[in-house]
GROMACS .gro file of C-alpha atoms in nm:
model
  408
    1UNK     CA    1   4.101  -3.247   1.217
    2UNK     CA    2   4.401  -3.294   0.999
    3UNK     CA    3   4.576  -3.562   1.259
    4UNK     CA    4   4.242  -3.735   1.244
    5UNK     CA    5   4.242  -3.824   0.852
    6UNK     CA    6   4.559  -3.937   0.886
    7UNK     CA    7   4.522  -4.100   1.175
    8UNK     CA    8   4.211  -4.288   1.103
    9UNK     CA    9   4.293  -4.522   0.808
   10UNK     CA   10   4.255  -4.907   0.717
   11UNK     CA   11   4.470  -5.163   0.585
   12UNK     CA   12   4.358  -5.278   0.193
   13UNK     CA   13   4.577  -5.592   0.227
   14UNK     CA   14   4.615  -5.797   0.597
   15UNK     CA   15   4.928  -5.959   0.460
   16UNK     CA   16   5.067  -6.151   0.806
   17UNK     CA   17   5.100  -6.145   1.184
   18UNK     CA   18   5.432  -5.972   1.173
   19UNK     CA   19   5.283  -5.593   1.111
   20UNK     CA   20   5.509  -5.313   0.953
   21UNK     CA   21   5.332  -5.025   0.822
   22UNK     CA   22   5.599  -4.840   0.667
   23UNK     CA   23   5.713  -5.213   0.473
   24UNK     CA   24   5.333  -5.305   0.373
   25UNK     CA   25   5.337  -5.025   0.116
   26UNK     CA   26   4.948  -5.031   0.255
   27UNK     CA   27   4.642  -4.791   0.141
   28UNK     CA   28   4.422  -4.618   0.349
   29UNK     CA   29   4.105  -4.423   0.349
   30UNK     CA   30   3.912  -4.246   0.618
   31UNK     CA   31   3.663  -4.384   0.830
   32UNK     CA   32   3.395  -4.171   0.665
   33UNK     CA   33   3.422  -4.299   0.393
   34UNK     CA   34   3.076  -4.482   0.236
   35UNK     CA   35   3.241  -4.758   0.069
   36UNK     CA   36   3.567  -4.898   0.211
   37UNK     CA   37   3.829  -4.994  -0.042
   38UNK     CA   38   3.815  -5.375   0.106
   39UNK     CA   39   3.586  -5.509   0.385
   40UNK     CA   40   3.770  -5.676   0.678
   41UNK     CA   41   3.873  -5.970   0.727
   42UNK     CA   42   3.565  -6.220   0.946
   43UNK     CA   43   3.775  -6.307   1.235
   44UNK     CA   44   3.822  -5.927   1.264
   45UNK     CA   45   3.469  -5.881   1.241
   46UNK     CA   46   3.363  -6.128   1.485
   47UNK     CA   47   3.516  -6.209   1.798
   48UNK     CA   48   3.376  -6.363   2.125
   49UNK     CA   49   3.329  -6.205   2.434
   50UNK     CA   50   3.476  -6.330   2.772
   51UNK     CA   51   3.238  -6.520   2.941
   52UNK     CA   52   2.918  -6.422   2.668
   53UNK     CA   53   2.702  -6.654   2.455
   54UNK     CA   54   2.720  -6.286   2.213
   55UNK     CA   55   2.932  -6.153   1.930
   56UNK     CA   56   3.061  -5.773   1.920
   57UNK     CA   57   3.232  -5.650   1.671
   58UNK     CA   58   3.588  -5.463   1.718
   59UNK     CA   59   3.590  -5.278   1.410
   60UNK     CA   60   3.249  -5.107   1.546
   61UNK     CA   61   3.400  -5.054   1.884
   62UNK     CA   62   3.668  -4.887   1.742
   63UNK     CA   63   3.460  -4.629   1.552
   64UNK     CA   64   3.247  -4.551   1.830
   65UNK     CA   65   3.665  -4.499   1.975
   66UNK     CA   66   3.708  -4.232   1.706
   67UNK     CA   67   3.426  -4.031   1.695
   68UNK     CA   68   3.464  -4.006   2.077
   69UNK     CA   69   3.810  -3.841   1.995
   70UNK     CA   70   3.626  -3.672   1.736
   71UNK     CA   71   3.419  -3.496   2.005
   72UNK     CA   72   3.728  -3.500   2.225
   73UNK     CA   73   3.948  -3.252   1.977
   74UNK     CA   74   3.618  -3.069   1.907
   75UNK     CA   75   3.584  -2.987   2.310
   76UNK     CA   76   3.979  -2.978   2.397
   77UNK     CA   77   3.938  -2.697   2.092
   78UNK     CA   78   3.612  -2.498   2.261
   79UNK     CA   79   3.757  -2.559   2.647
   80UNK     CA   80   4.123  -2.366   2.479
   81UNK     CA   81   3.880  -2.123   2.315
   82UNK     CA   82   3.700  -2.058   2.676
   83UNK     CA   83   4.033  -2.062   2.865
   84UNK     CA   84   4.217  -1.787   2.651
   85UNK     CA   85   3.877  -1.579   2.653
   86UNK     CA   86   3.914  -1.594   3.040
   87UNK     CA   87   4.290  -1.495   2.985
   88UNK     CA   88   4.198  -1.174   2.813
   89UNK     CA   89   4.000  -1.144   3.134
   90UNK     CA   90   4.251  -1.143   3.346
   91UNK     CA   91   4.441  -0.964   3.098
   92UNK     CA   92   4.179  -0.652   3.148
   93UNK     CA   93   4.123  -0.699   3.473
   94UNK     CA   94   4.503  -0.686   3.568
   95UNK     CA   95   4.557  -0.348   3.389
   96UNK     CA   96   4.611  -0.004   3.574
   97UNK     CA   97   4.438   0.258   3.628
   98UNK     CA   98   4.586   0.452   3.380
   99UNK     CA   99   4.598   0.176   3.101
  100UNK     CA  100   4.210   0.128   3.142
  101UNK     CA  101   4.084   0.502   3.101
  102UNK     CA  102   4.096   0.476   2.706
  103UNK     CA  103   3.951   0.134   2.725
  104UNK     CA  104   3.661   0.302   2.980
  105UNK     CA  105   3.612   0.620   2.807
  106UNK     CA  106   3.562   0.406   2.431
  107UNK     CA  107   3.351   0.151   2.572
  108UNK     CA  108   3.121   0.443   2.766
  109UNK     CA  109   3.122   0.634   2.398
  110UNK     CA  110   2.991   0.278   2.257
  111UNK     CA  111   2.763   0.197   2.519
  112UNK     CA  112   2.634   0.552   2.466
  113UNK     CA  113   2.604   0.529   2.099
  114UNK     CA  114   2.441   0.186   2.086
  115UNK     CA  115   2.193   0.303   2.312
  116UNK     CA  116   2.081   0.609   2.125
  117UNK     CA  117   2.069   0.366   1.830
  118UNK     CA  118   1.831   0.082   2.052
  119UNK     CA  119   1.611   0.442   2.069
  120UNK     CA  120   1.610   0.530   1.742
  121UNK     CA  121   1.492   0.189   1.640
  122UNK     CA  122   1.205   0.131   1.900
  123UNK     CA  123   1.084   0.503   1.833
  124UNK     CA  124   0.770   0.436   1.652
  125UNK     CA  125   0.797   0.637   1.273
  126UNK     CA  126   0.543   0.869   1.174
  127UNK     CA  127   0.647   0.827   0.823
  128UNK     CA  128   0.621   0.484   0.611
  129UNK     CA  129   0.945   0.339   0.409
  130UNK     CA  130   0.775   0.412   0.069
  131UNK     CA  131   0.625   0.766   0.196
  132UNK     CA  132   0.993   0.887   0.303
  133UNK     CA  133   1.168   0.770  -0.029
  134UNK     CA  134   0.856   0.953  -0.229
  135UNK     CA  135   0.983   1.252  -0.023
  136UNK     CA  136   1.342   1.225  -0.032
  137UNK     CA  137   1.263   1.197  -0.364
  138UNK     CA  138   1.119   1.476  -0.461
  139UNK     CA  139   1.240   1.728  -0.143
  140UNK     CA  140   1.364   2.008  -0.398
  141UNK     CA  141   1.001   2.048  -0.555
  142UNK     CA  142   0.812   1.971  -0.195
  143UNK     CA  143   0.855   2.351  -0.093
  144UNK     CA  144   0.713   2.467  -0.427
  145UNK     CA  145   0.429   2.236  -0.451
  146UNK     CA  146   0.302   2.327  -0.128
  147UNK     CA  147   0.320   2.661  -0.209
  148UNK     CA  148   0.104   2.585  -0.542
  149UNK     CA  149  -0.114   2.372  -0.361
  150UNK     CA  150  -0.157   2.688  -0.144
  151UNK     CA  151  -0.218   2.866  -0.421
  152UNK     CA  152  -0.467   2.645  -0.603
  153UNK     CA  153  -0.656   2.616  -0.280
  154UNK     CA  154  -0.686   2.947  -0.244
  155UNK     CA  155  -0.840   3.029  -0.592
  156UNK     CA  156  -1.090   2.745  -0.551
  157UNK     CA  157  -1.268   2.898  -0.226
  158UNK     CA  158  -1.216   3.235  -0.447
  159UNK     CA  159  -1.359   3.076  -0.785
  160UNK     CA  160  -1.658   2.939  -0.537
  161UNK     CA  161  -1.736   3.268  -0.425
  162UNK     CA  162  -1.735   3.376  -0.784
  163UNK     CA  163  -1.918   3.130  -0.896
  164UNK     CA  164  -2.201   3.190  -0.617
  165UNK     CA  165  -2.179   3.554  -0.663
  166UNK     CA  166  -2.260   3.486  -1.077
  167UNK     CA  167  -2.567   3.239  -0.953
  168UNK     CA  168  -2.702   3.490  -0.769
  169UNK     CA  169  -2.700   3.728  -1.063
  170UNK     CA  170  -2.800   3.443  -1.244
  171UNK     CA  171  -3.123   3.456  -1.047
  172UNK     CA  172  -3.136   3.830  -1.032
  173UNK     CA  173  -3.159   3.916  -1.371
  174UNK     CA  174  -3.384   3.652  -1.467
  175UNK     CA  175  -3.613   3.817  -1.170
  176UNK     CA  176  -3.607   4.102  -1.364
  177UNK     CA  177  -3.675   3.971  -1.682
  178UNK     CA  178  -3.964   3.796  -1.508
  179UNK     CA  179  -4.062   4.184  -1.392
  180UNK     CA  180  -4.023   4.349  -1.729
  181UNK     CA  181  -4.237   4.136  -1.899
  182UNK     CA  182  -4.521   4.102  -1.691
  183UNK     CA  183  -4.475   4.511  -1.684
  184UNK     CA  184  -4.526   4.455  -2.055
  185UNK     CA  185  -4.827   4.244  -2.042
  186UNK     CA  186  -4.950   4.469  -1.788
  187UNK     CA  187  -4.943   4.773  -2.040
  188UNK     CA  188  -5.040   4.579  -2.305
  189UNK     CA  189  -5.391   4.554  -2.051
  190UNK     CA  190  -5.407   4.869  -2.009
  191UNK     CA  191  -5.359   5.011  -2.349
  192UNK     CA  192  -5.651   4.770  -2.434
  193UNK     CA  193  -5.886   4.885  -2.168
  194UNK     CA  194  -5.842   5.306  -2.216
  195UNK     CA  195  -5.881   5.218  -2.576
  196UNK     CA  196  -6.203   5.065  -2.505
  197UNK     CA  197  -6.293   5.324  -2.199
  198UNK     CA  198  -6.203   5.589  -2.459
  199UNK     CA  199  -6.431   5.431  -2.759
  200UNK     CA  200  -6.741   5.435  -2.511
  201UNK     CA  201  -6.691   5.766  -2.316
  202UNK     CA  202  -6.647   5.891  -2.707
  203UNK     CA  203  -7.009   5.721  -2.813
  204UNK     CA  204  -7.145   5.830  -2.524
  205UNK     CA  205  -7.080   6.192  -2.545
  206UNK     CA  206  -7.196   6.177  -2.921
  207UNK     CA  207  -7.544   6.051  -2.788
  208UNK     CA  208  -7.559   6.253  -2.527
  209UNK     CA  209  -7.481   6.511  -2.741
  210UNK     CA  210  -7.742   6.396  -2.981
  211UNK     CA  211  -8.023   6.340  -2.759
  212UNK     CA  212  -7.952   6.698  -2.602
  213UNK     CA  213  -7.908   6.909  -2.935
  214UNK     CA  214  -7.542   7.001  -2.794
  215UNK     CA  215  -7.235   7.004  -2.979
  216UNK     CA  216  -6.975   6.686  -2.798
  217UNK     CA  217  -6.676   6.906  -2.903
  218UNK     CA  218  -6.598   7.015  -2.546
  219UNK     CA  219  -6.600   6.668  -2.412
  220UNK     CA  220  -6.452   6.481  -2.703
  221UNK     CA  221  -6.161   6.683  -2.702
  222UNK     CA  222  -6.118   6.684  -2.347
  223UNK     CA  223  -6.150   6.273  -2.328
  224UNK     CA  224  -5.942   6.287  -2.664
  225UNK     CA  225  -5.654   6.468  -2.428
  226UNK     CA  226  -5.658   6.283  -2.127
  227UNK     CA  227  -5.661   5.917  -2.356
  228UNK     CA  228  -5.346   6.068  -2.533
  229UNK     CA  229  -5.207   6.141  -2.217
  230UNK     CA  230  -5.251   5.794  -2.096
  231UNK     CA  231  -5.140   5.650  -2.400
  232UNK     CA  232  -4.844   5.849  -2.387
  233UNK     CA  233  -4.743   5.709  -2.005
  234UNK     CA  234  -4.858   5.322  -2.118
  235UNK     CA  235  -4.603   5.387  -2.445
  236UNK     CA  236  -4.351   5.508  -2.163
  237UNK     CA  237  -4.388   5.244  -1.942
  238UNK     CA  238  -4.367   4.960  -2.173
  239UNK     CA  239  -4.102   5.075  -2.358
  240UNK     CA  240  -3.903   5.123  -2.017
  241UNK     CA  241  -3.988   4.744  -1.988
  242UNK     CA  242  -3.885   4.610  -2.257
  243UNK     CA  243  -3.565   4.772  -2.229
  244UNK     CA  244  -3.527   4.640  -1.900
  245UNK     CA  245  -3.629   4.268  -2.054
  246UNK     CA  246  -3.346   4.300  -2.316
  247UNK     CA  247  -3.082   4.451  -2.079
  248UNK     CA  248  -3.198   4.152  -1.802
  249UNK     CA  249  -3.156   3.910  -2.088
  250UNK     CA  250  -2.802   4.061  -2.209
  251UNK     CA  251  -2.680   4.050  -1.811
  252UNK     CA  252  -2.787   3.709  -1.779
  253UNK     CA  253  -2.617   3.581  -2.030
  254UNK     CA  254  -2.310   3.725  -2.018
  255UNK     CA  255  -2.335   3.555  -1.631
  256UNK     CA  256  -2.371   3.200  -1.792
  257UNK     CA  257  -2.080   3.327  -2.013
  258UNK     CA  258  -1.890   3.419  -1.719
  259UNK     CA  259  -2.020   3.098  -1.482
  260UNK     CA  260  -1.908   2.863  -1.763
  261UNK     CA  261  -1.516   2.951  -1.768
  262UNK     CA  262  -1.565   3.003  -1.418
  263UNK     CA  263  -1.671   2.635  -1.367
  264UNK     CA  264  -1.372   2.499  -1.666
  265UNK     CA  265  -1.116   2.681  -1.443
  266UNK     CA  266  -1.246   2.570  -1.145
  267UNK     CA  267  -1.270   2.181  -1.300
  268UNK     CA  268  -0.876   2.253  -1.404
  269UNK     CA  269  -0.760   2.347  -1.039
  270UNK     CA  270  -0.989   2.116  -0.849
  271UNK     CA  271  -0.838   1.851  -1.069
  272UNK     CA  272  -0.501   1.931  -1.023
  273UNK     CA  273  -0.555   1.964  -0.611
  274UNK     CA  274  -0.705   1.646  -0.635
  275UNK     CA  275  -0.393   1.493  -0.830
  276UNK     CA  276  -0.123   1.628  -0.574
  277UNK     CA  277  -0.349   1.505  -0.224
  278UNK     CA  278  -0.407   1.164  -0.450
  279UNK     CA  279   0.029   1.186  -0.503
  280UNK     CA  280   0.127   1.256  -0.125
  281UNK     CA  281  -0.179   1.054   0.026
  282UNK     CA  282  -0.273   1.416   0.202
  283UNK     CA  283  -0.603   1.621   0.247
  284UNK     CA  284  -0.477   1.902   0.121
  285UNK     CA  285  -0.179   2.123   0.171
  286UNK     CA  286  -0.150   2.177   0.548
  287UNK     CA  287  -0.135   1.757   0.549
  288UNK     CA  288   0.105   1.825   0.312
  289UNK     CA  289   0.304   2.084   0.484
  290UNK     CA  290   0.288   1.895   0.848
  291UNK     CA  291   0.395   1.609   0.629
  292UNK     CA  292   0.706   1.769   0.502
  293UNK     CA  293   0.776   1.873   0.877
  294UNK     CA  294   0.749   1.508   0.963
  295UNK     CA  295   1.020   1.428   0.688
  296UNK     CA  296   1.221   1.741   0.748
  297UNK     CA  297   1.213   1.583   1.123
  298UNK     CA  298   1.310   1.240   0.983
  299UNK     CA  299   1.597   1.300   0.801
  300UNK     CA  300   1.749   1.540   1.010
  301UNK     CA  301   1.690   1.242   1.262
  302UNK     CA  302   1.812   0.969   1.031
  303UNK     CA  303   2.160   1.177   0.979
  304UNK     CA  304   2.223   1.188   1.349
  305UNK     CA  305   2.213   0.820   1.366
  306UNK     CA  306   2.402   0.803   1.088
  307UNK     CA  307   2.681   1.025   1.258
  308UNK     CA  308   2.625   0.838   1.565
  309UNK     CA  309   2.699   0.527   1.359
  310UNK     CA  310   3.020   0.627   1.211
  311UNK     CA  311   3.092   0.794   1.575
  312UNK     CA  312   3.075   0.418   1.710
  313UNK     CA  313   3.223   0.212   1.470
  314UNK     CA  314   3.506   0.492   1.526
  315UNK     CA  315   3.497   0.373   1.894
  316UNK     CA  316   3.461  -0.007   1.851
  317UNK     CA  317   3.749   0.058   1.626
  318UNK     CA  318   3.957   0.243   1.857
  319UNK     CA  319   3.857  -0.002   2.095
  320UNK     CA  320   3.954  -0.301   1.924
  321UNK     CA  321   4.289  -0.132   1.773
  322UNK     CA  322   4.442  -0.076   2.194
  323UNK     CA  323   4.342  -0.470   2.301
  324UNK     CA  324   4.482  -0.575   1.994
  325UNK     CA  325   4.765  -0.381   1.968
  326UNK     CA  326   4.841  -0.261   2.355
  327UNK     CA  327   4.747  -0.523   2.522
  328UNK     CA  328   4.741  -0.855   2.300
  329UNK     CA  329   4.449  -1.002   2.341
  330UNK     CA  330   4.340  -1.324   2.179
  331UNK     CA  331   4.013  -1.173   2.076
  332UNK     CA  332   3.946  -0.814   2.071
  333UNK     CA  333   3.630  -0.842   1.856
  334UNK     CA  334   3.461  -0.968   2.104
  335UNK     CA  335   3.495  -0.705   2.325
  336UNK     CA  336   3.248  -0.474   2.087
  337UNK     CA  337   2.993  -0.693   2.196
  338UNK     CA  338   3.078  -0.666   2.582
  339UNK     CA  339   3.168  -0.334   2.629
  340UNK     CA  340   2.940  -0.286   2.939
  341UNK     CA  341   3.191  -0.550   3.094
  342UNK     CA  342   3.469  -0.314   3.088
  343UNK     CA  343   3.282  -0.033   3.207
  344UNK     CA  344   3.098  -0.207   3.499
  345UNK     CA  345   3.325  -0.448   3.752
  346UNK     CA  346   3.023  -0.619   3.806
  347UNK     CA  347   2.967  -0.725   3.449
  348UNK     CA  348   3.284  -0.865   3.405
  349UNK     CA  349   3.248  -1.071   3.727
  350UNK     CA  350   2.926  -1.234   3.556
  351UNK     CA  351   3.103  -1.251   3.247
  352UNK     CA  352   3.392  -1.415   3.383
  353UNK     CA  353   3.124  -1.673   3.601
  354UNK     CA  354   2.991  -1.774   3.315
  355UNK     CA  355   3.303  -1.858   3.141
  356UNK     CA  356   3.427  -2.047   3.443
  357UNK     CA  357   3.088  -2.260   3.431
  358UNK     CA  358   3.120  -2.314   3.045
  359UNK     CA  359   3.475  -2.408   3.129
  360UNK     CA  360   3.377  -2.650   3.392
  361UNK     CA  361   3.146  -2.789   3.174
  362UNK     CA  362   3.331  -2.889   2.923
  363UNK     CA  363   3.595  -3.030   3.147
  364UNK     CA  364   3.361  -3.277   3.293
  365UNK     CA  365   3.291  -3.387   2.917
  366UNK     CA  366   3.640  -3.431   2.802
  367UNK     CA  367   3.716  -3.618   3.178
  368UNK     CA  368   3.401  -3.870   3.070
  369UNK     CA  369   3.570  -3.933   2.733
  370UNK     CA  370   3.864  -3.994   2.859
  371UNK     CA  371   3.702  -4.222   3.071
  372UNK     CA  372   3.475  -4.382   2.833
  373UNK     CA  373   3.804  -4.409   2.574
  374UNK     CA  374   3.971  -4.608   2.855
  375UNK     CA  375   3.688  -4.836   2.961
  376UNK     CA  376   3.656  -4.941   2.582
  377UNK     CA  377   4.064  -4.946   2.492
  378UNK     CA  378   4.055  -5.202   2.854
  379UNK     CA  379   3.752  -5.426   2.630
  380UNK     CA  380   3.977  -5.430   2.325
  381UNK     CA  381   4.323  -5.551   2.477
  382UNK     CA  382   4.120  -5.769   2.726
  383UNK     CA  383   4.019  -5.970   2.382
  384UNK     CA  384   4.321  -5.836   2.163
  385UNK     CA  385   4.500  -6.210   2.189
  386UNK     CA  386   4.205  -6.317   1.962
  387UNK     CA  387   4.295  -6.114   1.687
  388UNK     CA  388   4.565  -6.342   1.538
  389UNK     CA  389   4.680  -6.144   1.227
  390UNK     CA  390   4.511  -5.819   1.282
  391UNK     CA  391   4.598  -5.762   1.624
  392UNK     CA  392   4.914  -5.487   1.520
  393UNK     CA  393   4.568  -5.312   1.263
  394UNK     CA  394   4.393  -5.255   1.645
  395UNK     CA  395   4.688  -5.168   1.866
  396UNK     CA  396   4.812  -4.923   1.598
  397UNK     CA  397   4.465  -4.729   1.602
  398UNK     CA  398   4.464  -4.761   1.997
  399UNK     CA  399   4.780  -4.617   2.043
  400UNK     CA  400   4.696  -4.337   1.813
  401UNK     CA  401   4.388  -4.318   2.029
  402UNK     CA  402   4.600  -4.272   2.334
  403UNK     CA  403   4.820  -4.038   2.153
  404UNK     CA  404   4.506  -3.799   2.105
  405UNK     CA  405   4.365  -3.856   2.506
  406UNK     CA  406   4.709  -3.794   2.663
  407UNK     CA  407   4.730  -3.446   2.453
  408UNK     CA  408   4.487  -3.290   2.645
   0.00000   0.00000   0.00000
């Protein structure tokens, strides 16, 4: 693009019909340019056509010239670029048997490589971005929290146990309490009925006794007996319940006692089992466990792709190093994207089609440049006697013109 700048350029000053550059002591600037330093003169500007009632305009004619060169050097550039890829080609293709086997057995290792990568990044992950770097995180303590997750789990189902096993006695000893005391009213009955049986067998013998004219000694002391007797078992019995009420009471509440740190330990540890499934977005600590599995699994895949990353950019290097170096290729680094096409004839003949066609391609376009640069440079010198003055402005950029087409 360099030949272009200075190529392209316009006279400031149109001084006379006899035309030397190098004595003008002229200025240019590029056709690109927004504002030109000077416009040109009209009867540059405007020139009839042969045998047309129209006006067209050189100046324009000549731009549309250059930016067809333009293209021109852009596509003589991409045609050379196609050609010497198809010279590395035949560069390849003309190498022995022996030369190749390095170039076969690093593009196989790549081909291999890449694939295993292509896996690796289709195989759908078990484990989320932000869940792996929480683990990777914190991998020393995973082993240890599981095992205290373990733990705590463990002691909850026991606590729960303990906790129904001091509700039952809850219940138990409050049933006995319950017992006790209606043992106690039930004496309390009893003691209240012989006292009253005892009162009217003990009136009764004194009137029978009366009424007969016999002493009630016999009898009294006889009832007397028996109603201490009973008295004595009723005193026995309801002292036994009342123990049993106090005892029942005492057992009961140390239960609650017990129940109530029970329950504040069991608060503590549910708590902190809660806090560590909450943490690792687990049920409990077999999620946890398979979930450290899953990102033992993980890494230990993540570092063989990492080896098999540094194993083929070892390769592509290798690779790259023996066209480069060995054989002198234009463009090695291409090859790392081709490497199929060294390993498989058949690749390389589609490779080397497709080149061809691009190559063909652009051929036709430089040919209808050419082409359309001729038709117009004909137009210009067909009208170039009109010029006057500025005729040696127009050859000079045509025969730079022609100095670009006849390059190629």
């Amino acid at each position: 693009m360099g030949l272009l700048k200075r190529l392209f350029r316009r006279n400031d000053d149109y001084r006379s019909a006899e035309y030397d550059e190098e004595a003008a002591g002229t200025r240019y600037g590029t056709l690109d340019d927004e504002k030109p330093a000077q416009a040109e003169p009209e009867e540059l500007r405007r020139i009839w056509r042969p045998g047309d009632s129209q006006k067209y305009d050189v100046v324009d004619l000549c731009e549309q010239m250059i930016d067809i060169s333009r293209e021109l050097e852009d596509t003589r550039s991409e045609y050379q670029l196609v050609t010497n890829y198809l010279n590395d080609i035949q560069t390849i293709e003309n190498l022995t048997k022996e030369e190749k086997e390095p170039l076969i057995d690093y593009a196989t290792k790549m081909t291999s490589l890449e694939k295993a990568r292509s896996e690796f990044l289709k195989t759908e992950k078990r484990l989320s971005e932000t869940q792996y770097a929480q683990l990777q995180e914190e991998e020393d303590e995973l082993p240890d929290v599981i095992k205290r997750l373990q733990a705590n789990e463990t002691y909850l189902d026991t606590i729960k146990k303990d906790m129904s096993y001091l509700e039952g006695e809850k219940l138990q000893w409050s049933m006995q309490r319950s017992e006790g005391r209606a043992q106690m009213r039930l004496m309390r009955k009893f003691s209240v009925y012989l006292l009253a049986i005892y009162a009217t067998l003990s009136a009764l013998f004194l009137i029978v006794g009366i009424a007969t004219d016999r002493s009630p000694r016999i009898p009294m002391l006889v009832g007397t007996a028996l109603a201490a007797i009973m008295g004595v078992f009723i005193l026995v019995r309801y002292q036994d319940a009342m123990r049993d009420v106090r005892q029942a009471e005492l057992n009961k509440n140390r239960a609650v006692t017990l129940e109530n740190r029970v329950k504040i330990k069991y608060v503590n540890i549910k708590n902190a089992v809660d806090y560590a499934c909450e943490k690792y977005h687990t049920k409990g600590s077999r999620d946890l466990a398979q979930l450290y599995e899953l990102y033992q699994e993980e890494m230990r895949e993540r570092e063989r792709q990492r080896q098999n990353n540094d194993r083929l950019e070892e390769s592509t290097r290798a690779l790259i190093t023996c066209l480069e170096e060995r054989h002198h290729l234009y463009d090695a680094k291409v090859w790392e994207n081709h490497a199929n096409a060294i390993i498989d004839p058949r690749e390389m003949v589609e490779l080397k089609h497709d080149l061809i066609t691009r190559r063909q391609k652009l051929r036709e376009r430089i040919e209808y440049n050419i082409n359309t640069l001729s038709s117009m440079k004909k137009e210009i010198l067909g009208n170039l006697d009109r010029l006057g003055a500025n005729g040696p402005y127009v050859w000079d950029i045509l025969r730079k013109l022609e100095d670009i087409s006849a390059s190629f």
